[in-house]
Amino acid sequence: MSKATKYVSKAADENGFIHWTDEENSIWQALITRQLPLMVGRACDEFILGLEKLNLPTDRVPQLAEVNEVLLATTGWQCEQVPALIGFEKFFSLLSQKKFPVATFIRSKEEFDYLQEPDIFHELFGHCAMLTNPAFANFTQAYGEIGLAASKEDRVFLARLYWFTVEFGLMKTKDGLRIYGGGILSSPGETKYALEEGNAQRRFLTNEEQVIDVLRTPYRIDIMQPIYFMIEKMSDLDAIRNLDLMSLVAQAKALGLHEPKFPPKEKIAS
């Protein structure tokens, strides 16, 4: 979260309104109209229901106030405008207050298919629909509370739990495998990749032993994931947040990390 970025969040005016350019609105339109058809039969029911509640515009970037009206009415959450990158302390603090950090910039055409920084499309489309669901919203708030109290070293372990649930979580339902993680839901490539057989390992995440497994699993942010973790129902997140997660972090630290399922990232020569 502390690395440099070329993107700068747009400031709101005195009324909280962000003035997006025609090009920025067209990028949003292209992103959302590409992604919406992919959700059918792939996204979990809770996400689809959340999207219906949000009723995001397809022709322009939404205003945060529009999204907040729905989030406040459903789970008491709201979006909080932040700079393009924020530190862990601020991140955990906002989540603990039921405030979801949203960087108010949208990717450039040059990085239309992938960018490492989470932009407003990733945050609003990928995450906010799920934040209308009480189990998901409560899990996210509890994660913020735990992370805020954790040490810097423990936060590195906790980040893996967030990554494999909120960002890249899958759900094994009676109708088949579905997606609830925002990192997948906002990516056309990974939306297809995550559900195709043979692309990646899939492990369950429904008990203490499996949470320890998650905490020990390395990941990279710039590749398709070689491992996904599956819950069976959204209330599984309630069960996970009610565990003694810091005790499980201690056990994961004692056991050490699993061997990565991916090659190390190549360093760019200076």
Short mmCIF file of C-alpha atoms in Angstrom, two decimals:
data_model
loop_
_atom_site.label_atom_id
_atom_site.label_comp_id
_atom_site.label_asym_id
_atom_site.label_seq_id
_atom_site.Cartn_x
_atom_site.Cartn_y
_atom_site.Cartn_z
CA MET A 1 0.00 0.00 0.00
CA SER A 2 2.96 2.30 0.36
CA LYS A 3 4.40 1.91 -3.15
CA ALA A 4 4.29 4.77 -5.63
CA THR A 5 1.45 5.25 -8.07
CA LYS A 6 0.95 7.47 -11.09
CA TYR A 7 -2.74 7.88 -10.26
CA VAL A 8 -4.17 10.72 -8.19
CA SER A 9 -7.63 10.66 -6.64
CA LYS A 10 -9.99 13.36 -7.87
CA ALA A 11 -11.16 15.81 -5.22
CA ALA A 12 -14.85 16.37 -4.60
CA ASP A 13 -16.33 19.87 -4.69
CA GLU A 14 -17.99 21.58 -1.71
CA ASN A 15 -21.12 19.48 -2.28
CA GLY A 16 -19.22 16.18 -2.33
CA PHE A 17 -19.63 15.92 -6.11
CA ILE A 18 -16.74 14.60 -8.21
CA HIS A 19 -16.53 15.98 -11.72
CA TRP A 20 -15.54 13.16 -14.04
CA THR A 21 -14.44 13.87 -17.60
CA ASP A 22 -16.18 12.45 -20.65
CA GLU A 23 -13.24 10.11 -21.19
CA GLU A 24 -13.38 8.84 -17.60
CA ASN A 25 -17.11 8.25 -17.91
CA SER A 26 -16.55 6.36 -21.16
CA ILE A 27 -13.94 4.14 -19.49
CA TRP A 28 -16.43 3.32 -16.71
CA GLN A 29 -19.08 2.56 -19.30
CA ALA A 30 -16.73 0.23 -21.20
CA LEU A 31 -15.64 -1.55 -18.02
CA ILE A 32 -19.09 -2.15 -16.57
CA THR A 33 -20.78 -3.13 -19.83
CA ARG A 34 -17.99 -5.64 -20.45
CA GLN A 35 -18.21 -7.12 -16.97
CA LEU A 36 -21.97 -7.30 -16.35
CA PRO A 37 -22.71 -10.14 -18.81
CA LEU A 38 -19.93 -12.22 -17.24
CA MET A 39 -21.67 -12.17 -13.87
CA VAL A 40 -24.52 -14.39 -15.01
CA GLY A 41 -23.95 -17.91 -13.70
CA ARG A 42 -20.58 -16.90 -12.23
CA ALA A 43 -21.20 -14.38 -9.43
CA CYS A 44 -22.88 -15.53 -6.23
CA ASP A 45 -26.55 -14.69 -5.63
CA GLU A 46 -25.61 -12.23 -2.88
CA PHE A 47 -23.52 -10.21 -5.32
CA ILE A 48 -26.27 -10.17 -7.96
CA LEU A 49 -28.78 -9.01 -5.34
CA GLY A 50 -26.37 -6.31 -4.18
CA LEU A 51 -25.88 -5.07 -7.72
CA GLU A 52 -29.64 -4.78 -8.12
CA LYS A 53 -29.82 -2.71 -4.94
CA LEU A 54 -26.96 -0.43 -5.97
CA ASN A 55 -28.33 0.06 -9.48
CA LEU A 56 -24.98 1.43 -10.65
CA PRO A 57 -25.17 3.67 -13.72
CA THR A 58 -23.62 2.23 -16.86
CA ASP A 59 -23.05 5.50 -18.70
CA ARG A 60 -21.00 7.38 -16.08
CA VAL A 61 -18.92 6.95 -12.96
CA PRO A 62 -21.25 6.80 -9.92
CA GLN A 63 -21.09 9.45 -7.23
CA LEU A 64 -20.15 8.04 -3.82
CA ALA A 65 -23.26 9.60 -2.29
CA GLU A 66 -25.42 7.42 -4.54
CA VAL A 67 -23.67 4.26 -3.36
CA ASN A 68 -23.63 5.40 0.27
CA GLU A 69 -27.39 5.86 0.30
CA VAL A 70 -27.85 2.15 -0.44
CA LEU A 71 -25.04 0.89 1.81
CA LEU A 72 -26.24 2.92 4.79
CA ALA A 73 -29.78 1.62 4.35
CA THR A 74 -28.73 -2.03 4.08
CA THR A 75 -25.74 -2.61 6.41
CA GLY A 76 -24.77 0.80 7.79
CA TRP A 77 -21.63 1.02 5.68
CA GLN A 78 -20.44 3.90 3.52
CA CYS A 79 -17.67 4.64 1.06
CA GLU A 80 -14.86 6.91 2.20
CA GLN A 81 -12.93 8.88 -0.40
CA VAL A 82 -9.17 8.30 0.00
CA PRO A 83 -5.95 9.04 -1.92
CA ALA A 84 -4.83 6.52 -4.52
CA LEU A 85 -2.83 4.61 -1.91
CA ILE A 86 -3.23 4.53 1.87
CA GLY A 87 -1.31 2.88 4.70
CA PHE A 88 -2.43 -0.20 6.59
CA GLU A 89 -3.26 1.81 9.72
CA LYS A 90 -5.73 3.99 7.83
CA PHE A 91 -7.10 0.98 5.94
CA PHE A 92 -7.88 -1.03 9.07
CA SER A 93 -9.21 2.02 10.89
CA LEU A 94 -11.72 2.79 8.13
CA LEU A 95 -12.96 -0.80 7.90
CA SER A 96 -13.43 -0.93 11.66
CA GLN A 97 -15.72 2.12 11.34
CA LYS A 98 -17.79 0.56 8.53
CA LYS A 99 -16.14 2.85 6.00
CA PHE A 100 -14.88 1.29 2.78
CA PRO A 101 -11.91 3.16 1.30
CA VAL A 102 -12.44 4.18 -2.32
CA ALA A 103 -9.71 5.86 -4.33
CA THR A 104 -11.47 8.29 -6.65
CA PHE A 105 -9.58 7.69 -9.86
CA ILE A 106 -10.30 5.40 -12.77
CA ARG A 107 -7.72 3.47 -14.76
CA SER A 108 -6.33 4.79 -18.03
CA LYS A 109 -7.08 3.22 -21.39
CA GLU A 110 -3.49 1.95 -21.44
CA GLU A 111 -4.19 -0.12 -18.30
CA PHE A 112 -7.77 -0.98 -19.18
CA ASP A 113 -7.38 -4.73 -18.66
CA TYR A 114 -5.18 -4.72 -15.58
CA LEU A 115 -3.72 -2.35 -13.03
CA GLN A 116 -2.24 -3.12 -9.62
CA GLU A 117 -3.84 -0.19 -7.80
CA PRO A 118 -7.52 -0.62 -6.93
CA ASP A 119 -9.45 2.04 -8.84
CA ILE A 120 -13.03 3.19 -8.39
CA PHE A 121 -14.36 0.50 -10.73
CA HIS A 122 -12.71 -2.25 -8.71
CA GLU A 123 -13.97 -0.80 -5.43
CA LEU A 124 -17.54 0.06 -6.39
CA PHE A 125 -18.35 -2.77 -8.79
CA GLY A 126 -16.16 -5.42 -7.20
CA HIS A 127 -16.82 -4.80 -3.51
CA CYS A 128 -19.77 -2.55 -2.74
CA ALA A 129 -22.45 -4.95 -3.96
CA MET A 130 -21.16 -7.51 -1.43
CA LEU A 131 -21.16 -4.88 1.32
CA THR A 132 -24.97 -4.87 1.15
CA ASN A 133 -24.81 -8.42 2.57
CA PRO A 134 -24.75 -8.49 6.42
CA ALA A 135 -22.41 -11.50 6.77
CA PHE A 136 -19.87 -10.06 4.33
CA ALA A 137 -20.15 -6.58 5.81
CA ASN A 138 -19.74 -7.82 9.39
CA PHE A 139 -16.74 -9.94 8.41
CA THR A 140 -15.08 -6.93 6.75
CA GLN A 141 -15.66 -4.73 9.80
CA ALA A 142 -14.33 -7.41 12.17
CA TYR A 143 -11.27 -7.79 9.96
CA GLY A 144 -10.62 -4.05 10.31
CA GLU A 145 -10.94 -4.21 14.10
CA ILE A 146 -8.55 -7.15 14.37
CA GLY A 147 -6.05 -5.63 11.95
CA LEU A 148 -6.08 -2.29 13.75
CA ALA A 149 -4.99 -3.98 16.99
CA ALA A 150 -2.46 -6.31 15.36
CA SER A 151 1.29 -5.87 15.10
CA LYS A 152 2.97 -5.08 11.79
CA GLU A 153 4.21 -8.66 11.52
CA ASP A 154 0.79 -10.13 12.27
CA ARG A 155 -0.86 -7.86 9.70
CA VAL A 156 1.16 -9.57 6.97
CA PHE A 157 -0.48 -12.86 7.92
CA LEU A 158 -3.92 -11.28 8.24
CA ALA A 159 -3.56 -9.80 4.76
CA ARG A 160 -3.69 -13.33 3.35
CA LEU A 161 -7.09 -13.92 4.95
CA TYR A 162 -8.44 -10.74 3.33
CA TRP A 163 -6.88 -11.65 0.01
CA PHE A 164 -8.42 -15.12 -0.18
CA THR A 165 -11.86 -14.01 1.01
CA VAL A 166 -12.81 -10.39 0.32
CA GLU A 167 -10.62 -10.14 -2.78
CA PHE A 168 -10.43 -13.65 -4.26
CA GLY A 169 -13.04 -15.73 -2.46
CA LEU A 170 -15.12 -18.45 -4.11
CA MET A 171 -18.32 -20.11 -2.86
CA LYS A 172 -19.31 -23.70 -3.56
CA THR A 173 -23.10 -23.57 -3.84
CA LYS A 174 -25.75 -26.14 -4.74
CA ASP A 175 -25.85 -24.57 -8.19
CA GLY A 176 -22.08 -24.81 -8.66
CA LEU A 177 -19.02 -22.72 -7.99
CA ARG A 178 -19.66 -18.98 -7.66
CA ILE A 179 -17.54 -15.88 -7.03
CA TYR A 180 -17.84 -13.40 -4.16
CA GLY A 181 -14.34 -11.86 -4.11
CA GLY A 182 -14.08 -8.38 -5.58
CA GLY A 183 -10.67 -8.94 -7.14
CA ILE A 184 -12.21 -11.62 -9.35
CA LEU A 185 -15.57 -9.94 -9.92
CA SER A 186 -13.95 -6.79 -11.33
CA SER A 187 -11.60 -8.71 -13.66
CA PRO A 188 -12.98 -10.29 -16.86
CA GLY A 189 -9.98 -12.55 -17.26
CA GLU A 190 -10.00 -13.88 -13.71
CA THR A 191 -13.80 -14.17 -13.66
CA LYS A 192 -13.48 -16.83 -16.35
CA TYR A 193 -10.18 -18.30 -15.16
CA ALA A 194 -11.23 -18.86 -11.54
CA LEU A 195 -14.17 -21.09 -12.45
CA GLU A 196 -12.57 -23.16 -15.21
CA GLU A 197 -11.47 -26.63 -14.18
CA GLY A 198 -7.76 -27.35 -14.09
CA ASN A 199 -6.54 -23.75 -13.82
CA ALA A 200 -5.93 -23.63 -10.07
CA GLN A 201 -6.15 -25.53 -6.82
CA ARG A 202 -9.30 -25.02 -4.74
CA ARG A 203 -9.38 -25.50 -1.00
CA PHE A 204 -12.16 -25.15 1.54
CA LEU A 205 -12.23 -22.43 4.17
CA THR A 206 -14.76 -23.43 6.81
CA ASN A 207 -12.83 -24.32 10.00
CA GLU A 208 -9.83 -23.35 12.15
CA GLU A 209 -7.39 -25.68 10.42
CA GLN A 210 -8.34 -24.25 7.03
CA VAL A 211 -8.00 -20.66 8.29
CA ILE A 212 -4.45 -21.50 9.38
CA ASP A 213 -3.90 -22.90 5.88
CA VAL A 214 -4.99 -19.55 4.39
CA LEU A 215 -2.73 -17.59 6.74
CA ARG A 216 0.25 -19.66 5.57
CA THR A 217 -0.47 -19.37 1.83
CA PRO A 218 1.65 -16.86 -0.14
CA TYR A 219 0.13 -14.91 -3.02
CA ARG A 220 1.13 -12.51 -5.76
CA ILE A 221 -1.03 -9.60 -6.83
CA ASP A 222 0.08 -9.50 -10.47
CA ILE A 223 -0.81 -13.01 -11.68
CA MET A 224 -3.85 -15.24 -12.01
CA GLN A 225 -4.20 -16.99 -8.68
CA PRO A 226 -2.87 -20.58 -8.50
CA ILE A 227 -4.99 -21.24 -5.37
CA TYR A 228 -8.52 -20.19 -4.39
CA PHE A 229 -10.34 -20.84 -1.12
CA MET A 230 -14.02 -21.72 -1.04
CA ILE A 231 -16.71 -21.16 1.53
CA GLU A 232 -20.02 -23.01 1.24
CA LYS A 233 -22.38 -20.24 2.30
CA MET A 234 -22.04 -16.59 3.24
CA SER A 235 -22.65 -17.35 6.93
CA ASP A 236 -19.33 -19.22 6.91
CA LEU A 237 -17.78 -15.74 7.13
CA ASP A 238 -19.68 -15.20 10.40
CA ALA A 239 -18.12 -18.38 11.78
CA ILE A 240 -14.63 -17.30 10.68
CA ARG A 241 -14.85 -13.84 12.24
CA ASN A 242 -15.96 -15.38 15.53
CA LEU A 243 -12.83 -17.53 15.76
CA ASP A 244 -9.82 -16.42 17.82
CA LEU A 245 -8.04 -15.24 14.71
CA MET A 246 -4.97 -13.89 16.47
CA SER A 247 -4.42 -17.30 18.07
CA LEU A 248 -4.60 -18.81 14.59
CA VAL A 249 -2.11 -16.22 13.33
CA ALA A 250 0.29 -17.28 16.09
CA GLN A 251 -0.08 -20.92 15.04
CA ALA A 252 0.48 -20.01 11.38
CA LYS A 253 3.63 -18.07 12.28
CA ALA A 254 4.97 -21.03 14.25
CA LEU A 255 4.34 -23.41 11.35
CA GLY A 256 5.76 -21.07 8.69
CA LEU A 257 4.62 -20.34 5.16
CA HIS A 258 3.70 -22.92 2.55
CA GLU A 259 5.93 -23.20 -0.49
CA PRO A 260 4.67 -20.69 -3.10
CA LYS A 261 2.75 -22.13 -6.06
CA PHE A 262 4.21 -19.47 -8.35
CA PRO A 263 7.65 -18.28 -9.47
CA PRO A 264 9.20 -15.25 -7.75
CA LYS A 265 8.46 -11.90 -9.32
CA GLU A 266 11.24 -10.79 -11.63
CA LYS A 267 13.04 -7.68 -10.52
CA ILE A 268 13.20 -4.86 -13.03
CA ALA A 269 16.77 -3.81 -13.66
CA SER A 270 17.53 -0.24 -12.74
#
